[in-house]
Amino acid sequence: MPGDLPEHYFRIRENGAAVFRVDTENRQRRIELDEIAMVNVRNGNIKPHGDAELTQADLDAIADWLAERRALLERRETDDILRTVDHLNLTTHWAQSRATPEQLERVTDALLLAMHDLRSTLVRKKAERLLQGDGSDA
């Protein structure tokens, strides 16, 4: 099993990860995680932990993880938006077929304001893209 473990472990945090070297080469053959760095997904900053010196292999592993993590977060963000479209459709069906007047009274203003804000933003962004000559959305 120790031969199957990666050389680095990334403990996900709010804006990135704590980076550990995985060590199985000790007398007890236990798995040890030595924290070597913090990485920020948003700005790409890599800060060595304590007096840890990062090797080129460490930096390469962190760069690979960072690229994969950013791609994953981008896919998740897009998926979340598409789920929102589904929820809007389900909300429309609920409002039309099952909602009580009291339920509608409780949610109508909040939904109308949120949808107005979203629509205004989407229309403005689409107009900006069209003015820039990106006719792919037309």
CSV table of C-alpha atoms in Angstrom, one decimal:
chain,number,residue,atom,x,y,z
A,1,MET,CA,0.0,0.0,0.0
A,2,PRO,CA,2.7,2.6,0.8
A,3,GLY,CA,3.9,2.4,-2.8
A,4,ASP,CA,0.5,3.4,-4.0
A,5,LEU,CA,0.4,6.7,-2.0
A,6,PRO,CA,1.1,10.0,-3.8
A,7,GLU,CA,4.1,12.0,-2.8
A,8,HIS,CA,2.0,15.0,-1.9
A,9,TYR,CA,-1.3,15.4,-0.1
A,10,PHE,CA,-3.4,18.6,-0.4
A,11,ARG,CA,-5.8,19.4,2.5
A,12,ILE,CA,-8.4,21.7,0.9
A,13,ARG,CA,-9.1,25.0,2.6
A,14,GLU,CA,-11.4,27.9,1.9
A,15,ASN,CA,-9.1,29.6,-0.7
A,16,GLY,CA,-6.6,26.8,-1.5
A,17,ALA,CA,-4.9,24.1,0.4
A,18,ALA,CA,-2.3,23.1,2.9
A,19,VAL,CA,0.4,21.0,1.1
A,20,PHE,CA,2.0,18.0,2.8
A,21,ARG,CA,4.7,15.6,1.8
A,22,VAL,CA,3.7,12.0,2.3
A,23,ASP,CA,6.4,10.1,4.2
A,24,THR,CA,6.3,6.3,4.6
A,25,GLU,CA,10.1,5.9,4.8
A,26,ASN,CA,10.4,5.8,8.6
A,27,ARG,CA,11.2,3.1,11.1
A,28,GLN,CA,7.6,2.4,12.1
A,29,ARG,CA,6.4,2.4,8.4
A,30,ARG,CA,3.7,4.8,9.5
A,31,ILE,CA,2.3,7.4,7.1
A,32,GLU,CA,3.5,10.8,8.2
A,33,LEU,CA,2.3,14.0,6.6
A,34,ASP,CA,4.8,16.9,6.8
A,35,GLU,CA,3.3,20.3,6.0
A,36,ILE,CA,5.5,22.0,3.5
A,37,ALA,CA,3.4,24.9,2.1
A,38,MET,CA,0.1,26.8,1.7
A,39,VAL,CA,-1.2,27.5,-1.8
A,40,ASN,CA,-3.9,30.0,-2.7
A,41,VAL,CA,-6.1,29.0,-5.6
A,42,ARG,CA,-7.2,32.6,-6.4
A,43,ASN,CA,-3.9,34.2,-6.8
A,44,GLY,CA,-1.5,31.2,-7.1
A,45,ASN,CA,0.6,32.2,-4.2
A,46,ILE,CA,2.7,29.4,-2.7
A,47,LYS,CA,4.1,30.0,0.8
A,48,PRO,CA,6.5,27.6,2.3
A,49,HIS,CA,5.4,26.4,5.8
A,50,GLY,CA,7.9,27.2,8.5
A,51,ASP,CA,11.4,26.4,7.5
A,52,ALA,CA,10.4,23.9,4.8
A,53,GLU,CA,12.3,24.2,1.5
A,54,LEU,CA,10.3,23.4,-1.6
A,55,THR,CA,12.0,21.2,-4.2
A,56,GLN,CA,11.3,21.5,-7.9
A,57,ALA,CA,9.2,18.3,-7.6
A,58,ASP,CA,7.2,20.0,-4.8
A,59,LEU,CA,6.6,23.1,-6.9
A,60,ASP,CA,5.7,21.0,-10.0
A,61,ALA,CA,3.2,18.9,-7.9
A,62,ILE,CA,1.7,22.1,-6.5
A,63,ALA,CA,1.4,23.7,-10.0
A,64,ASP,CA,-0.3,20.5,-11.3
A,65,TRP,CA,-2.7,20.4,-8.4
A,66,LEU,CA,-3.4,24.1,-8.8
A,67,ALA,CA,-4.3,23.8,-12.5
A,68,GLU,CA,-6.5,20.7,-11.8
A,69,ARG,CA,-8.2,22.5,-8.9
A,70,ARG,CA,-9.0,25.6,-10.8
A,71,ALA,CA,-10.4,23.5,-13.7
A,72,LEU,CA,-12.5,21.6,-11.2
A,73,LEU,CA,-13.8,24.7,-9.5
A,74,GLU,CA,-14.7,26.2,-12.9
A,75,ARG,CA,-16.6,23.1,-13.9
A,76,ARG,CA,-18.5,23.1,-10.6
A,77,GLU,CA,-19.3,26.8,-10.9
A,78,THR,CA,-20.8,26.2,-14.4
A,79,ASP,CA,-22.7,23.2,-13.1
A,80,ASP,CA,-24.1,25.2,-10.2
A,81,ILE,CA,-25.4,27.8,-12.6
A,82,LEU,CA,-27.1,25.1,-14.7
A,83,ARG,CA,-28.7,23.7,-11.6
A,84,THR,CA,-30.0,27.2,-10.8
A,85,VAL,CA,-31.8,27.1,-14.2
A,86,ASP,CA,-33.3,23.8,-13.2
A,87,HIS,CA,-34.4,25.3,-9.8
A,88,LEU,CA,-35.9,28.3,-11.5
A,89,ASN,CA,-38.0,26.0,-13.8
A,90,LEU,CA,-39.0,23.9,-10.7
A,91,THR,CA,-39.9,27.1,-8.9
A,92,THR,CA,-42.1,28.2,-11.8
A,93,HIS,CA,-43.9,24.9,-11.8
A,94,TRP,CA,-44.3,25.1,-8.0
A,95,ALA,CA,-45.7,28.7,-8.2
A,96,GLN,CA,-48.1,27.7,-10.9
A,97,SER,CA,-49.4,24.4,-9.6
A,98,ARG,CA,-48.8,24.0,-5.8
A,99,ALA,CA,-48.0,27.2,-4.0
A,100,THR,CA,-50.5,28.6,-1.6
A,101,PRO,CA,-51.2,32.3,-1.5
A,102,GLU,CA,-49.3,32.6,1.8
A,103,GLN,CA,-46.3,30.9,0.3
A,104,LEU,CA,-46.3,33.1,-2.7
A,105,GLU,CA,-46.7,36.2,-0.5
A,106,ARG,CA,-43.6,35.1,1.4
A,107,VAL,CA,-41.3,34.6,-1.6
A,108,THR,CA,-42.6,36.8,-4.5
A,109,ASP,CA,-40.8,40.0,-3.7
A,110,ALA,CA,-37.5,38.3,-3.0
A,111,LEU,CA,-37.7,36.3,-6.2
A,112,LEU,CA,-38.8,39.2,-8.3
A,113,LEU,CA,-35.9,41.4,-7.1
A,114,ALA,CA,-33.3,38.6,-7.6
A,115,MET,CA,-34.6,37.8,-11.1
A,116,HIS,CA,-34.7,41.5,-12.0
A,117,ASP,CA,-31.1,41.9,-10.9
A,118,LEU,CA,-30.0,38.7,-12.7
A,119,ARG,CA,-31.8,39.7,-15.9
A,120,SER,CA,-30.4,43.2,-15.9
A,121,THR,CA,-26.9,41.9,-15.4
A,122,LEU,CA,-27.3,39.2,-18.1
A,123,VAL,CA,-28.7,41.7,-20.6
A,124,ARG,CA,-25.9,44.2,-19.9
A,125,LYS,CA,-23.2,41.5,-20.3
A,126,LYS,CA,-24.7,40.2,-23.5
A,127,ALA,CA,-24.8,43.7,-24.9
A,128,GLU,CA,-21.2,44.2,-24.0
A,129,ARG,CA,-20.2,41.0,-25.8
A,130,LEU,CA,-22.2,41.9,-28.9
A,131,LEU,CA,-20.6,45.4,-29.0
A,132,GLN,CA,-17.1,43.8,-28.8
A,133,GLY,CA,-17.9,41.9,-32.0
A,134,ASP,CA,-18.4,38.5,-30.4
A,135,GLY,CA,-21.4,37.4,-32.4
A,136,SER,CA,-21.3,33.8,-31.2
A,137,ASP,CA,-24.2,34.5,-28.8
A,138,ALA,CA,-26.4,36.2,-31.4
